[in-house]
Coordinates of C-alpha atoms in Angstrom, one line a residue:
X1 CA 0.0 0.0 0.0
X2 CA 3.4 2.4 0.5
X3 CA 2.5 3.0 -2.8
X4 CA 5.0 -0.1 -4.1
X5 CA 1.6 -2.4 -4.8
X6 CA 4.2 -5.8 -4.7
X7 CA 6.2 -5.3 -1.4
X8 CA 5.0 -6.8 1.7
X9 CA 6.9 -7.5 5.0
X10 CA 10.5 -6.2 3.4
X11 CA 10.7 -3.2 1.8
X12 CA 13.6 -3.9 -0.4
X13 CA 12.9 -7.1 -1.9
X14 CA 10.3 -9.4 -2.6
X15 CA 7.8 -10.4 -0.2
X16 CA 7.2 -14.5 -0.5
X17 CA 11.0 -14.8 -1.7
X18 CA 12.1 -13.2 1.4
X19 CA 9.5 -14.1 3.9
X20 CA 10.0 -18.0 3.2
X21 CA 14.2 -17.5 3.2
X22 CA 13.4 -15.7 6.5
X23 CA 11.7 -18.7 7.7
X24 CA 14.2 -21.0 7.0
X25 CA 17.5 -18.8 8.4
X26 CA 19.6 -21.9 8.6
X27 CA 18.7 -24.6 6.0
X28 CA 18.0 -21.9 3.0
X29 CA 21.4 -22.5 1.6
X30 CA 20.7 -26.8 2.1
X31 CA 19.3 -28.5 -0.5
X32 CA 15.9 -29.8 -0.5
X33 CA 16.6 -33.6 0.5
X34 CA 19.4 -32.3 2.7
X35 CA 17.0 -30.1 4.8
X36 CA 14.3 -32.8 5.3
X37 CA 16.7 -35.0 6.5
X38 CA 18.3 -32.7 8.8
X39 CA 15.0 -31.0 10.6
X40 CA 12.4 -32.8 12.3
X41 CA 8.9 -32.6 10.7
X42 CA 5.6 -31.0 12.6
X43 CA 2.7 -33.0 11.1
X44 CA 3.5 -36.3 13.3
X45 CA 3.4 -39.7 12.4
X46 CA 6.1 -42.3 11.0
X47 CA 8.6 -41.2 8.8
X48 CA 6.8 -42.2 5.8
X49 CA 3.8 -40.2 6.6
X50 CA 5.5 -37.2 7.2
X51 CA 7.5 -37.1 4.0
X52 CA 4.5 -36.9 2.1
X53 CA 1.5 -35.1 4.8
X54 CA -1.9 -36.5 4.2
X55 CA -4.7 -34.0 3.4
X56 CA -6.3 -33.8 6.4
X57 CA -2.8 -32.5 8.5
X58 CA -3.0 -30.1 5.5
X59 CA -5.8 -28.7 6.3
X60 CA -5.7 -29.1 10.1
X61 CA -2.1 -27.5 9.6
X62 CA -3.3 -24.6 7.6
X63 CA -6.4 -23.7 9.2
X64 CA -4.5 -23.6 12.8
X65 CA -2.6 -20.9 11.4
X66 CA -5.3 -19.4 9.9
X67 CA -6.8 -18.6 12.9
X68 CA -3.8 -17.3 14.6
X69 CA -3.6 -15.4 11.5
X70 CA -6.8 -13.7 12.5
X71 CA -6.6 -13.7 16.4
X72 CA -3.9 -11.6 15.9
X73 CA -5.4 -9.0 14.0
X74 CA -6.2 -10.0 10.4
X75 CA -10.2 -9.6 9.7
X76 CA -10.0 -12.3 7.0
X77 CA -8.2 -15.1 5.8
X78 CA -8.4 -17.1 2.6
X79 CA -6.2 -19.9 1.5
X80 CA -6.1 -22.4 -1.5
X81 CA -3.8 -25.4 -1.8
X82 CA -3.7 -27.8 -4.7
X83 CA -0.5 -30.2 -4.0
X84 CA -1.3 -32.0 -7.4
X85 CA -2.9 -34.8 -5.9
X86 CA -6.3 -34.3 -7.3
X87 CA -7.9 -33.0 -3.9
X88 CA -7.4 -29.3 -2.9
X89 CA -6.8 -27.9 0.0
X90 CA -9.2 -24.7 0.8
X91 CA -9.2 -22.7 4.1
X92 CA -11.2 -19.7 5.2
X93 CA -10.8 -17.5 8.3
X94 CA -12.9 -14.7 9.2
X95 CA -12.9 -12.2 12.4
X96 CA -16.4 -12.2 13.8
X97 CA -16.8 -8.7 14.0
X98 CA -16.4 -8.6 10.0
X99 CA -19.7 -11.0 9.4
X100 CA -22.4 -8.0 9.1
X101 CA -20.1 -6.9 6.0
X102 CA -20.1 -10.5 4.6
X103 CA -19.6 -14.1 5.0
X104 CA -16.3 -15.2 3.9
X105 CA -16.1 -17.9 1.4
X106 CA -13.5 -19.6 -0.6
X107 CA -14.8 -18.3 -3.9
X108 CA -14.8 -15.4 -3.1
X109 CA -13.6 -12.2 -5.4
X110 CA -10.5 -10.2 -4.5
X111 CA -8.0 -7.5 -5.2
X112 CA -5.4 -9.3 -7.0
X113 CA -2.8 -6.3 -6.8
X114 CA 0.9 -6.5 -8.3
X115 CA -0.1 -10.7 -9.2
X116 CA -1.8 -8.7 -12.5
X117 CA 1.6 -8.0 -13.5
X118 CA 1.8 -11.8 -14.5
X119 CA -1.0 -11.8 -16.7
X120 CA 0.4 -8.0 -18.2
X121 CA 3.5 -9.9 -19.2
X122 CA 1.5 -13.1 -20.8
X123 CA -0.3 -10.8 -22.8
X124 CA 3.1 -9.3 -24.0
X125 CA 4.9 -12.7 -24.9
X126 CA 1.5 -14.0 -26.7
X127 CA 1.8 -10.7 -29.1
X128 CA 5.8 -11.9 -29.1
X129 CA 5.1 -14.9 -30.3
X130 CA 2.7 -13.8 -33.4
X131 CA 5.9 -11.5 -34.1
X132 CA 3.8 -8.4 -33.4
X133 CA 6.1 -7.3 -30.3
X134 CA 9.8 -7.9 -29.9
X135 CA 11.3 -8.0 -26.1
X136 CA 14.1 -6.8 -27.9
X137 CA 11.4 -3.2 -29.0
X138 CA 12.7 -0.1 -27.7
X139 CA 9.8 1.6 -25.7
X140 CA 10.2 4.8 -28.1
X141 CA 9.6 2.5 -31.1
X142 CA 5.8 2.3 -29.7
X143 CA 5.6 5.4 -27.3
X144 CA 7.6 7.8 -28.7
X145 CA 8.4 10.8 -27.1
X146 CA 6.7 9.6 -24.1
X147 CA 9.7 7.7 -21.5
X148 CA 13.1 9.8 -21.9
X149 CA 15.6 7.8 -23.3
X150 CA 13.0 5.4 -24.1
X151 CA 15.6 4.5 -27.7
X152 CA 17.9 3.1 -24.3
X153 CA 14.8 1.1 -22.8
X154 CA 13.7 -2.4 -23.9
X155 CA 10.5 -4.0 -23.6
X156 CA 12.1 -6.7 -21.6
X157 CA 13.4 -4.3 -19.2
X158 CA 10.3 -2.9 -18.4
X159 CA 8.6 -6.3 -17.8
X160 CA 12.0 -7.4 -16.0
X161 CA 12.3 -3.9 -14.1
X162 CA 15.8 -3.1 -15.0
X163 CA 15.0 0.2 -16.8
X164 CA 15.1 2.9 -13.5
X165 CA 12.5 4.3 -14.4
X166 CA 11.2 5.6 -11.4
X167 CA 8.3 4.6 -9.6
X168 CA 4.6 6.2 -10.2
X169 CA 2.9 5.5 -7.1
X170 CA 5.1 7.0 -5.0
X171 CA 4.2 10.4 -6.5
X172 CA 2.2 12.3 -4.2
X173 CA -0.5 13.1 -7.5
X174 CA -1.7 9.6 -6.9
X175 CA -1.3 9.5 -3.1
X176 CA -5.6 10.5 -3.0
X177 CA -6.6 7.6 -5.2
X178 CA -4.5 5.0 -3.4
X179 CA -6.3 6.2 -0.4
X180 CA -9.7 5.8 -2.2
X181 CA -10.7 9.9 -1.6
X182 CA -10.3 10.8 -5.5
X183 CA -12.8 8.8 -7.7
X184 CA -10.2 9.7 -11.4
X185 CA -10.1 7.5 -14.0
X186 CA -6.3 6.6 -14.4
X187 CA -5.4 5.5 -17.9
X188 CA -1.9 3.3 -18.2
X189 CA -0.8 6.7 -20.3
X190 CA -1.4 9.1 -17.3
X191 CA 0.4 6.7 -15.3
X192 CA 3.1 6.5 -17.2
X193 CA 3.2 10.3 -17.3
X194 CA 3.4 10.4 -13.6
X195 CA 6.2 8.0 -13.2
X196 CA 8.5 9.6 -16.1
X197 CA 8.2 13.3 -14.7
X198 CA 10.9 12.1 -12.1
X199 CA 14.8 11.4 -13.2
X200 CA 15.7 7.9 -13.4
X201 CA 17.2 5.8 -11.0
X202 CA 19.6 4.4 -13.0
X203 CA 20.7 3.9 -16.2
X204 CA 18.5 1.4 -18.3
X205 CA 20.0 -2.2 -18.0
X206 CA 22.4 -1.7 -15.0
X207 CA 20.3 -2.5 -12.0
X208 CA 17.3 -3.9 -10.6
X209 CA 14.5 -1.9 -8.9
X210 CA 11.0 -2.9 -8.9
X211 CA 8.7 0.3 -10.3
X212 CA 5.0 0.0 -11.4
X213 CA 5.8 2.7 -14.4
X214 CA 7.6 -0.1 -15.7
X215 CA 3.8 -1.8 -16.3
X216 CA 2.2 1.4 -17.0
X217 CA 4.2 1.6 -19.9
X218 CA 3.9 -1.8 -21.0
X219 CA -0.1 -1.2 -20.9
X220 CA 0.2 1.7 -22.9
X221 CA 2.2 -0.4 -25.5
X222 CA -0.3 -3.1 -25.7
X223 CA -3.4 -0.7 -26.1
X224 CA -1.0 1.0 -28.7
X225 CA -0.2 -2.2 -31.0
X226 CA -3.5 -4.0 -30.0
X227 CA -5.7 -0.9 -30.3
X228 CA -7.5 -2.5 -27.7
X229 CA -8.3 -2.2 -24.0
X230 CA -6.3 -4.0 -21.4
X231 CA -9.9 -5.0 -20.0
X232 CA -10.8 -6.4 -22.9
X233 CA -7.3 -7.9 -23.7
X234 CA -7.6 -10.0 -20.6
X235 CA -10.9 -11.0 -21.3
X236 CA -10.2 -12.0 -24.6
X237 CA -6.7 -13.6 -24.4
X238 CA -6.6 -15.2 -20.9
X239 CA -10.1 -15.3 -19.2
X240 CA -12.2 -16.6 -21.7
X241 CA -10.1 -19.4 -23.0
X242 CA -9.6 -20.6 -19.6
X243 CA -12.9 -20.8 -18.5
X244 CA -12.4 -18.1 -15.3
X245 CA -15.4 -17.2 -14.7
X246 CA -14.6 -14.5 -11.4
X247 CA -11.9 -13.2 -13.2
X248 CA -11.6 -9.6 -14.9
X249 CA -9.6 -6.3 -15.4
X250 CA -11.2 -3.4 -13.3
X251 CA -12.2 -0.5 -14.8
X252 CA -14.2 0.7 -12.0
X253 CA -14.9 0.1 -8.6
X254 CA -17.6 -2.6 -9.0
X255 CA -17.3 -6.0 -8.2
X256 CA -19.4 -8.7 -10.4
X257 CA -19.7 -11.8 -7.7
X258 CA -19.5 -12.2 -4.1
X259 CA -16.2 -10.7 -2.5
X260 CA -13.8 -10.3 0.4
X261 CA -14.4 -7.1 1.9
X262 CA -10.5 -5.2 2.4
X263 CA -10.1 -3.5 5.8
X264 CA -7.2 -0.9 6.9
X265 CA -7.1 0.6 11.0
X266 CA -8.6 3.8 10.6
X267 CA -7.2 6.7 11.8
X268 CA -7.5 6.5 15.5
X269 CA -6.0 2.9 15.2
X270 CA -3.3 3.2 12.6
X271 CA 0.1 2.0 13.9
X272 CA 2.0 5.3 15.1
X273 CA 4.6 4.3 12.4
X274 CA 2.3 4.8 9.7
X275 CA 3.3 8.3 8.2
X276 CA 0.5 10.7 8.4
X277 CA -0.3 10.9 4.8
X278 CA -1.2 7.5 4.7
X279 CA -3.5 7.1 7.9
X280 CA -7.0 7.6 6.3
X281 CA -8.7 6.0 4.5
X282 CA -12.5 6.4 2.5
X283 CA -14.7 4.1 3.3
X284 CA -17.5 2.8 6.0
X285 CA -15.9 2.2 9.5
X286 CA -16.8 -0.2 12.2
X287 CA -15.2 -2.0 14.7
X288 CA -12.1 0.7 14.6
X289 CA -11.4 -0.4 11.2
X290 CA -12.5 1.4 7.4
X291 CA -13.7 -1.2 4.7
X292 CA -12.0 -0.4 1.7
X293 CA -13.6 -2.8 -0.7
X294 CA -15.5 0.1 -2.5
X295 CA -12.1 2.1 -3.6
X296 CA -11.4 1.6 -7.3
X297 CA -8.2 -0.3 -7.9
X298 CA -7.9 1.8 -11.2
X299 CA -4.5 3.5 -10.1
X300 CA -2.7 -0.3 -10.8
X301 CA -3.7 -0.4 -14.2
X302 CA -1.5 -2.8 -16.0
X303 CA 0.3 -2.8 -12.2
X304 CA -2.4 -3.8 -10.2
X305 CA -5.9 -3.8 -11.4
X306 CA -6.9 -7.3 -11.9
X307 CA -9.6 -9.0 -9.9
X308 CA -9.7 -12.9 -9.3
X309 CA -10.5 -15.6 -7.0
X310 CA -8.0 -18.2 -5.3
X311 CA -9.4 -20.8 -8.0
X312 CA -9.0 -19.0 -11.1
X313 CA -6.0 -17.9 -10.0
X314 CA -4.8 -21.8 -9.7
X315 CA -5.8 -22.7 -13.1
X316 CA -4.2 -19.6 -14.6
X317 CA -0.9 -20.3 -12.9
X318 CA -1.0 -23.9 -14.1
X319 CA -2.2 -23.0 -17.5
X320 CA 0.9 -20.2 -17.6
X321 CA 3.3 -22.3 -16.4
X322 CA 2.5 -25.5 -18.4
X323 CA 2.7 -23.7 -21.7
X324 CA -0.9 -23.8 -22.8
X325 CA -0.7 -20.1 -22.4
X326 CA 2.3 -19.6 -24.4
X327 CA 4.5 -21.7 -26.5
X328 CA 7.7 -23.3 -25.2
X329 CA 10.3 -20.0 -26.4
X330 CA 8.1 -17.9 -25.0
X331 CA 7.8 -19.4 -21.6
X332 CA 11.5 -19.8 -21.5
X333 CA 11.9 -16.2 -21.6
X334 CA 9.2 -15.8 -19.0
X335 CA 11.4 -17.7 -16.4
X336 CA 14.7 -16.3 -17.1
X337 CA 15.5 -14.2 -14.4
X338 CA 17.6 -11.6 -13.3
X339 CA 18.6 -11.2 -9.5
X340 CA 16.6 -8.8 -7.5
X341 CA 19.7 -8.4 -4.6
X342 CA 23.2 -7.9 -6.4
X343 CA 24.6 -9.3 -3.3
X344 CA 22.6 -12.6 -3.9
X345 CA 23.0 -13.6 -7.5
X346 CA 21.7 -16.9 -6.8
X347 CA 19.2 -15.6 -4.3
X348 CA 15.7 -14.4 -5.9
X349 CA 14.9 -13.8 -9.1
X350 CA 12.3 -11.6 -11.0
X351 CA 11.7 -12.9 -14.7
X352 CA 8.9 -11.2 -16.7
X353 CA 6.5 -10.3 -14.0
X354 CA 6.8 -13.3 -12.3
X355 CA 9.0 -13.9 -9.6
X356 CA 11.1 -17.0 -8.3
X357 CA 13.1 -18.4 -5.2
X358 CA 14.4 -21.5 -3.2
X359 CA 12.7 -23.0 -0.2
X360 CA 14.0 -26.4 1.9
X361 CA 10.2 -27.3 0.6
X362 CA 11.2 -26.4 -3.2
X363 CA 11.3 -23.8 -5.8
X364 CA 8.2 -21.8 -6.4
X365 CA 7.2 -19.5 -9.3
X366 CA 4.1 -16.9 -9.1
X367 CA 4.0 -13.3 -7.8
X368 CA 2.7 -11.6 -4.5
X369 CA 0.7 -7.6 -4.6
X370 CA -0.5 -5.4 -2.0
X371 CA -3.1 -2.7 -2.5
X372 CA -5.6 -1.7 0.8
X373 CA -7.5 -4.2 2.1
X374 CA -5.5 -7.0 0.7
X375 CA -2.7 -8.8 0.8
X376 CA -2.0 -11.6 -1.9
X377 CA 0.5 -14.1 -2.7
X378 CA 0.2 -16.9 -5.5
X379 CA 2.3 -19.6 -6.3
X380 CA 3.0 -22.6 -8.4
X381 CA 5.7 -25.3 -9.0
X382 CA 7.9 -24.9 -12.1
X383 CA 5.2 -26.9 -14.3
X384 CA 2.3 -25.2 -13.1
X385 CA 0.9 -28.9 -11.5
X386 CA 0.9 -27.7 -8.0
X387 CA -0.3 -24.5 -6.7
X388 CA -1.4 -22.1 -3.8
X389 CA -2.9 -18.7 -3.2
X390 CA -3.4 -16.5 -0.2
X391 CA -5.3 -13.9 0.6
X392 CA -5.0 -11.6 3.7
X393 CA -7.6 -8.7 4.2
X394 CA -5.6 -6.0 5.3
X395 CA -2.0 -4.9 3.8
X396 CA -0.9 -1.6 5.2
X397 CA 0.7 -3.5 8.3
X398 CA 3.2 -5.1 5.9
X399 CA 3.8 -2.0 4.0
X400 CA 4.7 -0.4 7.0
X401 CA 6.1 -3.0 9.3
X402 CA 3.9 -2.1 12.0
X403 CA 2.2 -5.1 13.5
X404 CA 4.6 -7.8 14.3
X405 CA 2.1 -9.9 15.4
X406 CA 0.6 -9.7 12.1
X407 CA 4.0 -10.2 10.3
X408 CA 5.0 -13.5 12.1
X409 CA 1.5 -15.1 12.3
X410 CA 1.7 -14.3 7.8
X411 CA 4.9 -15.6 7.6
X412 CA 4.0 -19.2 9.5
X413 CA 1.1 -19.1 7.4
X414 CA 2.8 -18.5 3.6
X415 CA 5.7 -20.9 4.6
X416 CA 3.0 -23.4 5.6
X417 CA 1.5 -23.1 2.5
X418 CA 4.4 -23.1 0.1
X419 CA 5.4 -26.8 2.2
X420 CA 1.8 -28.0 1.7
X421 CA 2.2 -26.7 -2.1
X422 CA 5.1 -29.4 -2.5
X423 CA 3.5 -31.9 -0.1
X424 CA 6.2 -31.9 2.5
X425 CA 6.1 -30.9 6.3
X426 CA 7.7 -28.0 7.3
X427 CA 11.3 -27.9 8.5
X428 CA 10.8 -27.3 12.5
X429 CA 13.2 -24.5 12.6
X430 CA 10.3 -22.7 10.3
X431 CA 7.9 -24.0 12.3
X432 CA 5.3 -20.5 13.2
X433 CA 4.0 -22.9 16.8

């Protein structure tokens, strides 16, 4: 919600990449087998059942921490696992005093947040492959005159963010619609307008530094070479062919099925380290809290502005990653990476908006966002056969690092899930208690 719509707990790298190395302080640098063999397992049992956790100490496992999740402060919880054995795993957690807004269900709608920036970059790499794009494209070739030295700046730097271009939401312009008080339609060209008033970071190619102007521009390219919307882009292109029914670009503040409702403190409760121009919100309050659901999600654009559900969100991360999205060169270029710490070149990686790293439990692929009211992270194995999703309804405590409580009960939670994803137990020196 610091207007960065991807970063969560850290605010220098990437959220699930970092949360889950975090976790896992001494085995991280172990291999998979290694790890398991060296750190006793949580779920119980003989050593045959632990290495592969039956569904039920899924779910118990998950839904335990949950419910810590929202005893400690989060007013809603959603979780999806689908370890690829033909029986998901589904969890839902829900404060009481948020039930007069809505009952929380596992279908339900949300904010998908910086996780668009996946299907932003499919979209790119279909128009790739029917040799109407090139990542090799300068951005002035289809914007020109609109990025400074945009002859310097590749299309697959922007999807990749190594072109320093700085970052549009933390201009103060779009500061009102973040916090849901100006109602403006945002097009990905007035984004992109925001973001390139400011000097670069660093010269294009040299660095890495995540920036949503990098996906404002790319949305401007596709509605320039497409001549169509991004709305109907992802309709046409991803949604439709895979059957997601809950799935859809906003343009607006309306949602079109049932939905989580997206809750920040208000201002009387906001965390004292929350800086003042980020401690109200619009919206209805109850319960010392402001239900940002209503706010439109139009200042993401090509960043942020997709809508989804934990299910659609599994079959387009195994449709992506098993190439029925994209053909096999394309996908290749999808998952080549560059590192997001220079002083971890094997650590993390960011590839065209999707995002990598290495767990005791295995490597994931997928992408995490943040936008008020919700917190996401979605995930998948390399082939797209496994995946997991998780929703949190609130995201300014991770912005911010205000709520500790919050921050450790997430971190048990997503490292949970990732284990689940792969169908092992988790490590006990990641173990959340």
């Amino acid at each position: 919600m610091r207007p960065r719509l991807p970063h969560t707990v850290t605010a220098s790298a990437l959220a699930v990449s970092l949360t889950v190395a975090a976790a896992f302080p001494a085995a991280a640098a172990a291999t998979p087998s290694a790890a398991r063999s060296g750190a006793a397992a949580t779920w119980g049992g003989t050593e045959a059942q632990r290495a592969q956790p039956s569904w039920l100490q899924q779910r118990a496992q998950l839904q335990r921490l949950a419910r810590k999740l929202v005893a400690v402060g989060a007013p809603g919880v959603i979780v999806r696992v689908d370890d690829g054995r033909g029986r998901p795993v589904e969890i839902v957690a829900q404060a009481p005093w948020t039930r007069r807004d809505h009952l929380l269900k596992a279908g339900d709608e949300f904010r998908m947040g910086s996780n668009t920036k996946t299907m932003t970059a499919t979209l790119v790499l279909q128009l790739v492959a029917e040799g109407r794009l090139a990542l090799t494209d300068p951005v002035e070739k289809w914007l020109p005159g609109k990025v400074p030295n945009g002859g310097a700046i590749t299309l697959r730097m922007l999807l990749n963010h190594t072109s320093g271009l700085f970052d549009y939401t933390e201009d103060a312009a779009v500061r009102p619609s973040i916090l849901g008080t100006d109602r403006r339609r945002w097009t990905p060209a007035k984004l992109l307008a925001v973001g390139v008033k400011h000097d670069p970071l660093f010269a294009p190619g040299t660095k890495w530094s995540y920036s949503n102007t990098n996906y404002a521009a790319i949305g401007a390219v596709l509605e320039r070479v497409t001549g169509t919307s991004l709305a109907d882009l992802v309709r046409d292109r991803i949604v439709r062919p895979l059957g997601l029914h809950h799935t859809y670009y906003a343009t607006d503040s309306t949602w079109r099925g049932p939905h989580a409702h997206g809750y920040e403190p208000d201002a009387a409760r906001m965390p004292p380290g929350v800086p003042a121009e980020f401690r109200r919100f619009a919206g209805a309050r109850h319960h010392g809290h402001v239900d940002v659901s209503a706010n439109d999600p139009g200042w993401g654009g090509a960043a942020g502005a997709v809508v989804s559900t934990t299910r659609d969100w599994s079959r387009f991360s195994t449709a992506l990653l098993s190439g029925k999205l994209l053909p096999a060169a394309q996908l290749a270029q999808l998952r080549t990476t560059v590192p997001v710490d220079p002083r971890q070149p094997d650590g993390p990686g960011y590839g065209l908006g999707i995002q990598t790293g290495t767990t005791p439990c295995g490597t994931f692929w997928g992408h995490d966002g943040g936008l008020p009211g919700y917190l996401t992270v979605g995930v998948a194995d390399r082939t797209g056969g496994r995946t997991a999703t998780v929703l949190i309804a609130t995201e300014s405590w991770s912005e911010f690092g205000t709520d500790p409580k919050i921050a450790k009960a997430a971190q048990a939670l997503q490292t949970s899930v990732i284990c689940a994803m792969f169908g092992k137990p988790v490590p006990a020196a990641a173990h959340g208690g």
